[in-house]
Short mmCIF file of C-alpha atoms and ligand atoms in Angstrom, two decimals:
data_model
loop_
_atom_site.label_atom_id
_atom_site.label_comp_id
_atom_site.label_asym_id
_atom_site.label_seq_id
_atom_site.Cartn_x
_atom_site.Cartn_y
_atom_site.Cartn_z
CA UNK A 1 0.04 -0.39 0.12
CA UNK A 2 1.71 3.35 -0.74
CA UNK A 3 1.52 5.71 1.39
CA UNK A 4 2.34 9.67 0.33
CA UNK A 5 4.30 11.66 2.03
CA UNK A 6 3.06 15.95 2.19
CA UNK A 7 5.41 18.62 1.85
CA UNK A 8 2.25 20.30 2.69
CA UNK A 9 -0.52 18.31 4.44
CA UNK A 10 -4.33 18.42 3.38
CA UNK A 11 -7.10 19.28 5.45
CA UNK A 12 -8.34 16.25 7.37
CA UNK A 13 -11.81 16.47 5.33
CA UNK A 14 -9.91 15.29 2.71
CA UNK A 15 -7.72 13.28 4.02
CA UNK A 16 -10.11 11.42 5.46
CA UNK A 17 -12.37 10.80 2.48
CA UNK A 18 -12.56 7.38 1.37
CA UNK A 19 -11.24 5.74 -1.20
CA UNK A 20 -12.85 6.55 -4.39
CA UNK A 21 -13.00 3.29 -5.69
CA UNK A 22 -13.54 4.14 -9.58
CA UNK A 23 -9.84 5.49 -9.40
CA UNK A 24 -8.74 1.73 -8.28
CA UNK A 25 -11.11 0.75 -10.52
CA UNK A 26 -9.04 3.02 -13.47
CA UNK A 27 -6.39 1.61 -12.43
CA UNK A 28 -7.20 -1.95 -12.66
CA UNK A 29 -8.42 -1.36 -16.12
CA UNK A 30 -4.97 0.55 -17.18
CA UNK A 31 -2.89 -2.52 -15.71
CA UNK A 32 -5.23 -5.24 -17.67
CA UNK A 33 -4.74 -3.00 -20.75
CA UNK A 34 -0.78 -3.10 -20.33
CA UNK A 35 -1.16 -7.27 -20.70
CA UNK A 36 -3.03 -6.77 -24.61
CA UNK A 37 -6.28 -7.28 -23.37
CA UNK A 38 -8.89 -5.15 -24.65
CA UNK A 39 -11.27 -3.90 -22.43
CA UNK A 40 -15.62 -3.74 -22.27
CA UNK A 41 -16.38 -1.38 -20.13
CA UNK A 42 -19.43 -2.08 -18.31
CA UNK A 43 -17.84 0.26 -15.09
CA UNK A 44 -18.60 3.62 -15.43
CA UNK A 45 -21.98 5.24 -16.40
CA UNK A 46 -20.81 7.51 -18.99
CA UNK A 47 -23.49 8.34 -21.73
CA UNK A 48 -22.24 6.67 -24.53
CA UNK A 49 -23.87 8.44 -27.53
CA UNK A 50 -23.63 12.08 -28.99
CA UNK A 51 -25.41 15.07 -27.98
CA UNK A 52 -28.87 15.84 -30.55
CA UNK A 53 -27.28 18.31 -33.18
CA UNK A 54 -29.55 20.69 -32.76
CA UNK A 55 -28.58 21.28 -29.24
CA UNK A 56 -24.69 21.42 -30.27
CA UNK A 57 -25.64 23.98 -33.42
CA UNK A 58 -27.72 26.12 -30.31
CA UNK A 59 -24.19 25.98 -28.61
CA UNK A 60 -22.48 26.80 -32.09
CA UNK A 61 -24.38 29.84 -32.79
CA UNK A 62 -23.62 31.04 -29.11
CA UNK A 63 -20.74 31.02 -29.23
CA UNK A 64 -20.07 33.27 -32.17
CA UNK A 65 -21.77 36.44 -29.93
CA UNK A 66 -19.90 38.07 -27.76
CA UNK A 67 -22.68 38.46 -25.46
CA UNK A 68 -21.75 34.78 -24.52
CA UNK A 69 -18.25 35.73 -23.46
CA UNK A 70 -18.67 37.53 -20.50
CA UNK A 71 -19.76 35.75 -16.94
CA UNK A 72 -22.32 34.11 -17.08
CA UNK A 73 -25.54 34.71 -14.85
CA UNK A 74 -24.72 33.85 -11.08
CA UNK A 75 -28.51 32.08 -11.00
CA UNK A 76 -28.73 31.09 -14.44
CA UNK A 77 -30.15 33.11 -17.77
CA UNK A 78 -33.86 34.63 -17.37
CA UNK A 79 -35.16 32.34 -20.77
CA UNK A 80 -33.09 29.04 -19.41
CA UNK A 81 -35.01 29.61 -16.03
CA UNK A 82 -38.64 29.80 -18.02
CA UNK A 83 -37.66 27.31 -20.38
CA UNK A 84 -37.13 24.56 -17.27
CA UNK A 85 -40.28 25.87 -15.30
CA UNK A 86 -42.14 25.17 -18.84
CA UNK A 87 -40.74 21.96 -18.88
CA UNK A 88 -40.88 20.88 -15.83
CA UNK A 89 -44.59 21.49 -16.02
CA UNK A 90 -44.75 19.24 -19.66
CA UNK A 91 -42.82 16.81 -17.93
CA UNK A 92 -43.98 16.21 -14.28
CA UNK A 93 -46.89 18.52 -14.39
CA UNK A 94 -45.26 20.90 -11.29
CA UNK A 95 -45.51 24.67 -11.34
CA UNK A 96 -42.02 26.25 -10.64
CA UNK A 97 -41.87 29.42 -10.72
CA UNK A 98 -38.48 30.49 -13.01
CA UNK A 99 -38.11 33.65 -10.76
CA UNK A 100 -37.33 32.30 -7.50
CA UNK A 101 -37.72 28.88 -7.28
CA UNK A 102 -34.71 27.86 -9.88
CA UNK A 103 -31.00 27.34 -9.23
CA UNK A 104 -28.95 26.37 -12.54
CA UNK A 105 -26.00 24.44 -12.14
CA UNK A 106 -22.43 22.91 -13.55
CA UNK A 107 -24.08 19.23 -13.50
CA UNK A 108 -25.93 18.13 -11.01
CA UNK A 109 -23.72 16.53 -8.69
CA UNK A 110 -21.67 20.31 -8.16
CA UNK A 111 -25.09 21.43 -6.52
CA UNK A 112 -25.66 18.22 -4.53
CA UNK A 113 -21.87 18.48 -3.53
CA UNK A 114 -22.80 22.54 -2.77
CA UNK A 115 -26.23 21.66 -1.38
CA UNK A 116 -24.25 19.42 1.53
CA UNK A 117 -22.19 22.35 2.61
CA UNK A 118 -24.95 24.34 2.84
CA UNK A 119 -26.93 23.21 4.68
CA UNK A 120 -24.52 20.79 7.30
CA UNK A 121 -22.67 22.14 9.49
CA UNK A 122 -19.72 20.13 11.55
CA UNK A 123 -21.71 17.15 13.83
CA UNK A 124 -25.02 17.73 12.02
CA UNK A 125 -26.25 14.71 10.60
CA UNK A 126 -27.69 13.70 7.25
CA UNK A 127 -29.72 10.08 5.96
CA UNK A 128 -28.55 8.33 3.08
CA UNK A 129 -29.55 5.44 1.51
CA UNK A 130 -26.59 3.06 0.82
CA UNK A 131 -26.58 2.16 -1.48
CA UNK A 132 -25.87 5.34 -3.25
CA UNK A 133 -23.69 7.26 -6.30
CA UNK A 134 -20.98 8.98 -4.14
CA UNK A 135 -21.43 12.77 -3.47
CA UNK A 136 -24.60 12.43 -1.93
CA UNK A 137 -22.33 11.20 0.79
CA UNK A 138 -19.31 12.79 0.79
CA UNK A 139 -20.91 15.73 0.00
CA UNK A 140 -21.54 15.80 3.79
CA UNK A 141 -18.56 13.75 4.80
CA UNK A 142 -16.67 17.12 3.32
CA UNK A 143 -18.34 19.64 5.32
CA UNK A 144 -17.70 18.06 8.42
CA UNK A 145 -21.04 16.74 8.74
CA UNK A 146 -22.09 12.57 9.89
CA UNK A 147 -24.32 10.36 7.44
CA UNK A 148 -26.89 7.99 8.55
CA UNK A 149 -26.71 5.22 6.72
CA UNK A 150 -30.19 2.84 5.87
CA UNK A 151 -29.63 0.34 3.86
CA UNK A 152 -31.17 -0.83 0.66
CA UNK A 153 -32.84 -4.47 -0.33
CA UNK A 154 -33.97 -6.25 -2.49
CA UNK A 155 -36.52 -7.16 0.00
CA UNK A 156 -38.25 -3.71 0.72
CA UNK A 157 -37.70 -2.35 -2.84
CA UNK A 158 -34.58 -0.95 -2.38
CA UNK A 159 -37.05 1.76 -0.64
CA UNK A 160 -35.58 2.79 2.33
CA UNK A 161 -37.62 1.83 5.81
CA UNK A 162 -38.01 5.45 8.06
CA UNK A 163 -39.34 3.02 11.01
CA UNK A 164 -35.92 1.77 11.19
CA UNK A 165 -34.42 5.17 11.71
CA UNK A 166 -33.52 6.62 15.43
CA UNK A 167 -35.74 9.06 16.59
CA UNK A 168 -32.75 10.46 17.74
CA UNK A 169 -31.08 10.54 14.09
CA UNK A 170 -34.10 11.87 12.84
CA UNK A 171 -34.58 14.46 15.29
CA UNK A 172 -30.62 15.66 14.56
CA UNK A 173 -30.86 15.30 10.78
CA UNK A 174 -30.53 18.06 7.81
CA UNK A 175 -30.86 16.68 4.94
CA UNK A 176 -32.46 13.52 3.83
CA UNK A 177 -31.17 12.70 0.41
CA UNK A 178 -32.68 10.10 -2.05
CA UNK A 179 -32.65 9.38 -5.46
CA UNK A 180 -35.23 8.12 -7.94
CA UNK A 181 -35.08 6.37 -10.79
CA UNK A 182 -32.16 5.17 -8.32
CA UNK A 183 -28.56 4.56 -9.15
CA UNK A 184 -26.99 1.81 -9.12
CA UNK A 185 -30.20 -0.49 -8.44
CA UNK A 186 -32.38 1.42 -11.43
CA UNK A 187 -35.17 0.94 -8.51
CA UNK A 188 -37.87 3.60 -8.85
CA UNK A 189 -40.36 5.21 -5.86
CA UNK A 190 -44.02 4.83 -5.44
CA UNK A 191 -45.78 7.50 -4.95
CA UNK A 192 -47.10 5.98 -1.46
CA UNK A 193 -43.10 6.45 -0.44
CA UNK A 194 -42.87 9.12 -1.65
CA UNK A 195 -45.97 10.47 1.00
CA UNK A 196 -44.60 9.24 3.52
CA UNK A 197 -40.80 10.84 3.15
CA UNK A 198 -42.59 14.09 3.15
CA UNK A 199 -44.17 13.47 5.99
CA UNK A 200 -40.84 11.77 7.58
CA UNK A 201 -39.07 15.27 6.74
CA UNK A 202 -42.36 17.24 7.57
CA UNK A 203 -42.62 16.22 11.21
CA UNK A 204 -39.11 16.57 11.43
CA UNK A 205 -38.13 19.19 9.49
CA UNK A 206 -35.59 17.14 7.69
CA UNK A 207 -34.73 19.22 3.86
CA UNK A 208 -36.03 16.58 1.79
CA UNK A 209 -33.17 15.87 -1.49
CA UNK A 210 -34.94 14.60 -4.56
CA UNK A 211 -32.00 13.45 -7.16
CA UNK A 212 -34.23 12.74 -10.15
CA UNK A 213 -30.80 12.84 -12.29
CA UNK A 214 -32.23 9.57 -14.05
CA UNK A 215 -35.95 10.78 -14.50
CA UNK A 216 -35.87 10.63 -18.23
CA UNK A 217 -34.46 7.61 -17.93
CA UNK A 218 -37.68 5.48 -17.95
CA UNK A 219 -39.11 2.59 -20.16
CA UNK A 220 -42.05 0.67 -20.93
CA UNK A 221 -44.59 3.86 -20.04
CA UNK A 222 -42.95 4.33 -16.77
CA UNK A 223 -42.57 7.32 -15.38
CA UNK A 224 -41.65 9.25 -11.90
CA UNK A 225 -42.75 11.38 -9.65
CA UNK A 226 -41.29 14.63 -8.64
CA UNK A 227 -41.87 15.53 -4.97
CA UNK A 228 -44.04 18.99 -5.72
CA UNK A 229 -46.76 16.20 -6.85
CA UNK A 230 -46.57 15.41 -3.73
CA UNK A 231 -48.99 17.78 -0.46
CA UNK A 232 -46.65 19.95 1.50
CA UNK A 233 -43.53 18.77 -0.43
CA UNK A 234 -42.76 22.15 -1.66
CA UNK A 235 -42.47 23.50 2.52
CA UNK A 236 -40.13 20.54 2.93
CA UNK A 237 -38.34 19.54 -0.39
CA UNK A 238 -35.49 20.51 -3.15
CA UNK A 239 -34.97 18.34 -6.69
CA UNK A 240 -32.09 17.60 -8.73
CA UNK A 241 -32.48 17.22 -12.67
CA UNK A 242 -29.57 16.84 -15.38
CA UNK A 243 -29.15 17.29 -18.48
CA UNK A 244 -26.39 14.39 -18.65
CA UNK A 245 -28.51 11.30 -18.78
CA UNK A 246 -31.52 13.19 -20.80
CA UNK A 247 -29.62 14.36 -24.08
CA UNK A 248 -26.28 12.74 -23.63
CA UNK A 249 -24.64 15.65 -22.84
CA UNK A 250 -22.41 14.33 -19.75
CA UNK A 251 -19.81 16.46 -21.02
CA UNK A 252 -21.89 20.13 -21.32
CA UNK A 253 -21.90 19.73 -17.48
CA UNK A 254 -25.44 21.16 -16.81
CA UNK A 255 -28.06 20.55 -14.26
CA UNK A 256 -30.84 22.51 -11.64
CA UNK A 257 -32.50 22.41 -8.71
CA UNK A 258 -35.64 23.73 -7.58
CA UNK A 259 -37.47 24.32 -4.70
CA UNK A 260 -39.53 26.93 -2.62
CA UNK A 261 -37.56 30.48 -2.61
CA UNK A 262 -35.85 30.61 1.11
CA UNK A 263 -33.81 27.07 -0.06
CA UNK A 264 -33.08 28.06 -4.23
CA UNK A 265 -31.44 31.26 -2.01
CA UNK A 266 -29.32 29.19 0.18
CA UNK A 267 -27.80 27.06 -2.65
CA UNK A 268 -27.43 30.64 -4.18
CA UNK A 269 -25.50 32.62 -1.81
CA UNK A 270 -23.43 28.83 -1.63
CA UNK A 271 -22.48 29.46 -5.19
CA UNK A 272 -22.23 32.74 -5.84
CA UNK A 273 -19.53 33.09 -3.29
CA UNK A 274 -17.84 29.97 -4.86
CA UNK A 275 -18.05 29.49 -8.75
CA UNK A 276 -19.47 32.13 -11.89
CA UNK A 277 -21.97 29.82 -12.72
CA UNK A 278 -23.12 27.64 -15.81
CA UNK A 279 -21.50 29.32 -19.12
CA UNK A 280 -23.88 30.89 -21.79
CA UNK A 281 -23.04 28.82 -24.52
CA UNK A 282 -24.16 25.99 -22.21
CA UNK A 283 -26.81 27.63 -20.67
CA UNK A 284 -28.02 28.19 -24.77
CA UNK A 285 -27.76 24.56 -25.55
CA UNK A 286 -29.68 23.22 -22.69
CA UNK A 287 -32.35 26.05 -23.79
CA UNK A 288 -31.90 24.08 -27.56
CA UNK A 289 -32.43 20.58 -25.32
CA UNK A 290 -35.47 21.82 -23.79
CA UNK A 291 -37.62 22.71 -26.67
CA UNK A 292 -35.61 19.72 -28.57
CA UNK A 293 -38.09 17.37 -30.44
CA UNK A 294 -39.03 14.40 -28.20
CA UNK A 295 -38.00 12.38 -30.65
CA UNK A 296 -34.24 13.01 -29.90
CA UNK A 297 -34.92 11.80 -26.15
CA UNK A 298 -36.96 8.71 -26.94
CA UNK A 299 -33.76 7.32 -29.02
CA UNK A 300 -30.98 7.55 -26.30
CA UNK A 301 -34.10 5.76 -24.34
CA UNK A 302 -34.71 2.97 -27.06
CA UNK A 303 -30.92 2.43 -28.08
CA UNK A 304 -31.00 1.74 -23.96
CA UNK A 305 -33.97 -0.30 -23.91
CA UNK A 306 -32.66 -2.63 -26.91
CA UNK A 307 -29.35 -3.21 -24.76
CA UNK A 308 -31.32 -4.14 -21.60
CA UNK A 309 -33.28 -6.98 -23.37
CA UNK A 310 -29.24 -8.22 -24.33
CA UNK A 311 -27.94 -7.53 -20.51
CA UNK A 312 -31.28 -9.43 -18.71
CA UNK A 313 -31.27 -12.30 -21.33
CA UNK A 314 -27.54 -12.83 -20.44
CA UNK A 315 -27.45 -13.19 -17.19
CA UNK A 316 -30.26 -14.56 -17.29
CA UNK A 317 -28.15 -16.80 -19.48
CA UNK A 318 -25.48 -17.11 -16.77
CA UNK A 319 -27.80 -18.26 -13.63
CA UNK A 320 -28.76 -14.39 -12.74
CA UNK A 321 -32.58 -13.74 -11.37
CA UNK A 322 -33.25 -10.29 -11.04
CA UNK A 323 -36.69 -7.63 -10.89
CA UNK A 324 -37.01 -5.84 -14.13
CA UNK A 325 -35.87 -2.18 -13.52
CA UNK A 326 -38.45 0.60 -15.48
CA UNK A 327 -35.88 3.12 -15.54
CA UNK A 328 -31.90 4.21 -15.57
CA UNK A 329 -29.26 2.18 -17.53
CA UNK A 330 -27.59 -0.18 -14.51
CA UNK A 331 -28.14 -3.82 -13.76
CA UNK A 332 -27.31 -3.85 -9.87
CA UNK A 333 -26.15 -7.67 -9.17
CA UNK A 334 -25.79 -10.22 -7.02
CA UNK A 335 -21.75 -11.28 -6.21
CA UNK A 336 -21.40 -15.00 -6.48
CA UNK A 337 -20.81 -16.34 -3.13
CA UNK A 338 -17.26 -16.83 -1.45
CA UNK A 339 -15.84 -13.20 -2.66
CA UNK A 340 -16.10 -9.59 -1.93
CA UNK A 341 -17.04 -7.26 -4.39
CA UNK A 342 -13.62 -5.94 -5.43
CA UNK A 343 -12.49 -9.46 -5.80
CA UNK A 344 -15.14 -10.74 -8.13
CA UNK A 345 -15.28 -7.53 -10.44
CA UNK A 346 -11.14 -7.69 -10.67
CA UNK A 347 -11.09 -11.46 -10.91
CA UNK A 348 -13.62 -10.70 -14.19
CA UNK A 349 -11.81 -8.34 -15.66
CA UNK A 350 -8.48 -10.39 -15.23
CA UNK A 351 -9.98 -13.47 -16.76
CA UNK A 352 -12.53 -11.85 -19.87
CA UNK A 353 -11.43 -7.85 -19.70
CA UNK A 354 -14.96 -7.29 -19.28
CA UNK A 355 -15.16 -4.68 -16.49
CA UNK A 356 -18.20 -4.16 -13.82
CA UNK A 357 -18.55 -1.83 -10.73
CA UNK A 358 -18.06 -3.62 -7.79
CA UNK A 359 -20.84 -2.65 -5.03
CA UNK A 360 -18.69 -1.01 -2.55
CA UNK A 361 -17.86 1.79 -4.96
CA UNK A 362 -21.72 2.68 -3.14
CA UNK A 363 -21.79 1.93 0.51
CA UNK A 364 -20.64 -0.24 2.72
CA UNK A 365 -24.19 -2.35 2.77
CA UNK A 366 -23.04 -3.20 -0.59
CA UNK A 367 -19.79 -5.18 -0.82
CA UNK A 368 -22.64 -8.58 -2.21
CA UNK A 369 -23.62 -6.43 -5.08
CA UNK A 370 -22.32 -5.22 -8.45
CA UNK A 371 -23.19 -3.01 -11.43
CA UNK A 372 -23.84 -3.07 -14.38
CA UNK A 373 -23.44 0.00 -16.98
CA UNK A 374 -25.42 -0.31 -20.27
CA UNK A 375 -23.55 1.88 -22.08
CA UNK A 376 -21.83 -0.17 -24.97
CA UNK A 377 -23.39 -0.67 -28.36
CA UNK A 378 -25.11 -4.60 -28.63
CA UNK A 379 -22.23 -6.20 -30.63
CA UNK A 380 -19.97 -5.20 -27.69
CA UNK A 381 -22.69 -6.76 -25.01
CA UNK A 382 -23.34 -9.51 -27.23
CA UNK A 383 -19.27 -10.17 -26.83
CA UNK A 384 -19.15 -9.16 -23.31
CA UNK A 385 -21.91 -12.57 -22.59
CA UNK A 386 -19.54 -14.08 -25.18
CA UNK A 387 -16.44 -13.94 -23.33
CA UNK A 388 -18.16 -14.51 -19.68
CA UNK A 389 -19.80 -17.91 -20.84
CA UNK A 390 -16.41 -19.11 -22.26
CA UNK A 391 -14.67 -18.11 -18.94
CA UNK A 392 -17.33 -20.08 -16.92
CA UNK A 393 -18.59 -16.89 -14.96
CA UNK A 394 -21.81 -18.06 -14.07
CA UNK A 395 -23.95 -16.82 -10.02
CA UNK A 396 -24.75 -20.24 -8.44
C1 LIG B 401 -27.94 9.82 -8.81
C2 LIG B 401 -26.90 10.54 -10.07
N1 LIG B 401 -26.72 11.78 -9.06
C3 LIG B 401 -26.36 12.42 -9.35
C4 LIG B 401 -25.72 12.46 -11.04
C5 LIG B 401 -24.87 13.87 -11.51
O1 LIG B 401 -25.41 14.25 -12.76
P1 LIG B 401 -24.52 15.93 -13.04
O2 LIG B 401 -24.01 15.21 -15.09
O3 LIG B 401 -25.87 16.33 -14.05
O4 LIG B 401 -23.84 16.07 -11.97
C6 LIG B 401 -25.09 11.68 -11.83
C7 LIG B 401 -24.24 11.07 -12.14
O5 LIG B 401 -23.75 9.41 -12.64
C8 LIG B 401 -26.03 10.60 -10.51
O6 LIG B 401 -25.68 8.99 -11.22
#
């Protein structure tokens, strides 16, 4: 184990963070490549397609305008916020005031980190279900807070059991951060659960943070419910959306958070002290995205959908059984007995060149699972299953 000797010691905040498993995964991939292995990467959730052409065109037009070259507006351009409001009404049937209830973001990840900093003092508790997308807990840790993890299991349909949370934890908690449709499990949240968690957060005066980065990555006519459809939610909740997966715009870095003015003003206060907001060129591209013909989004989701079929069949053939998820681009599967998630994923990578993410990357409760991202074309997916079969990789 390599230990770094620092010339200038970094803060405890950064030194105490657990190792980012995706960095370790990169090292494994590098090693395998150096051994001449051709990899099929189903590890990281990076969308593999191009951004739809009308969005790229809007960015090209914007970059040629001198008014795009200065610092952008902190909150987001008026037209951008107005289009977000129209889109939220059209897609989720909720009313969001473009003047006071929206803050645009340099991607949802940035906002989720900043909201933790903005609402957490050292010693505060935030509640995060486990498995979780890493920043959902790391934001709190960087802010000096503690995270209370509630396990998500196959038996509870990957919904946190609110009755299991001790009342002293609930009383101390500042934020409860949920993510449905869920990365990494693919789970979705029924309205009854959303009603329960809104009541819970209202009772204990906890800020409910709903991360809907996968709100549009849905199949079989499934549509997720915005938290703001739930009675009383506006008093206690904020909701994050992202352009990354919906419009294949992960590299552009754009998202937004909406909710009542009081909460949005705090996120604005945090961000305006730390950054200059989303580039005007990206904002103009996002306005085009929100207005793009839905066939472009549908084409992205149809592509994932055909990969889902191949992936489900492929794993079934190798002995895995799974509940069918209606959303996200992920499969969350059990590790065969006798391995930790890292040991198993490393063994599979070394034998086959197929890259999966060990469950432990998403939390301590998740070492018995691995995540598969369907971010490779169908031919590559088929090739991955051929290799797994040839190497005798099975669930038994
Ligand atoms: C659950 C979840 N939330 C947020 C994000 C980040 O989205 P963005 O690209 O908008 O920062 C991701 C990205 O993978 C995610 O999986």
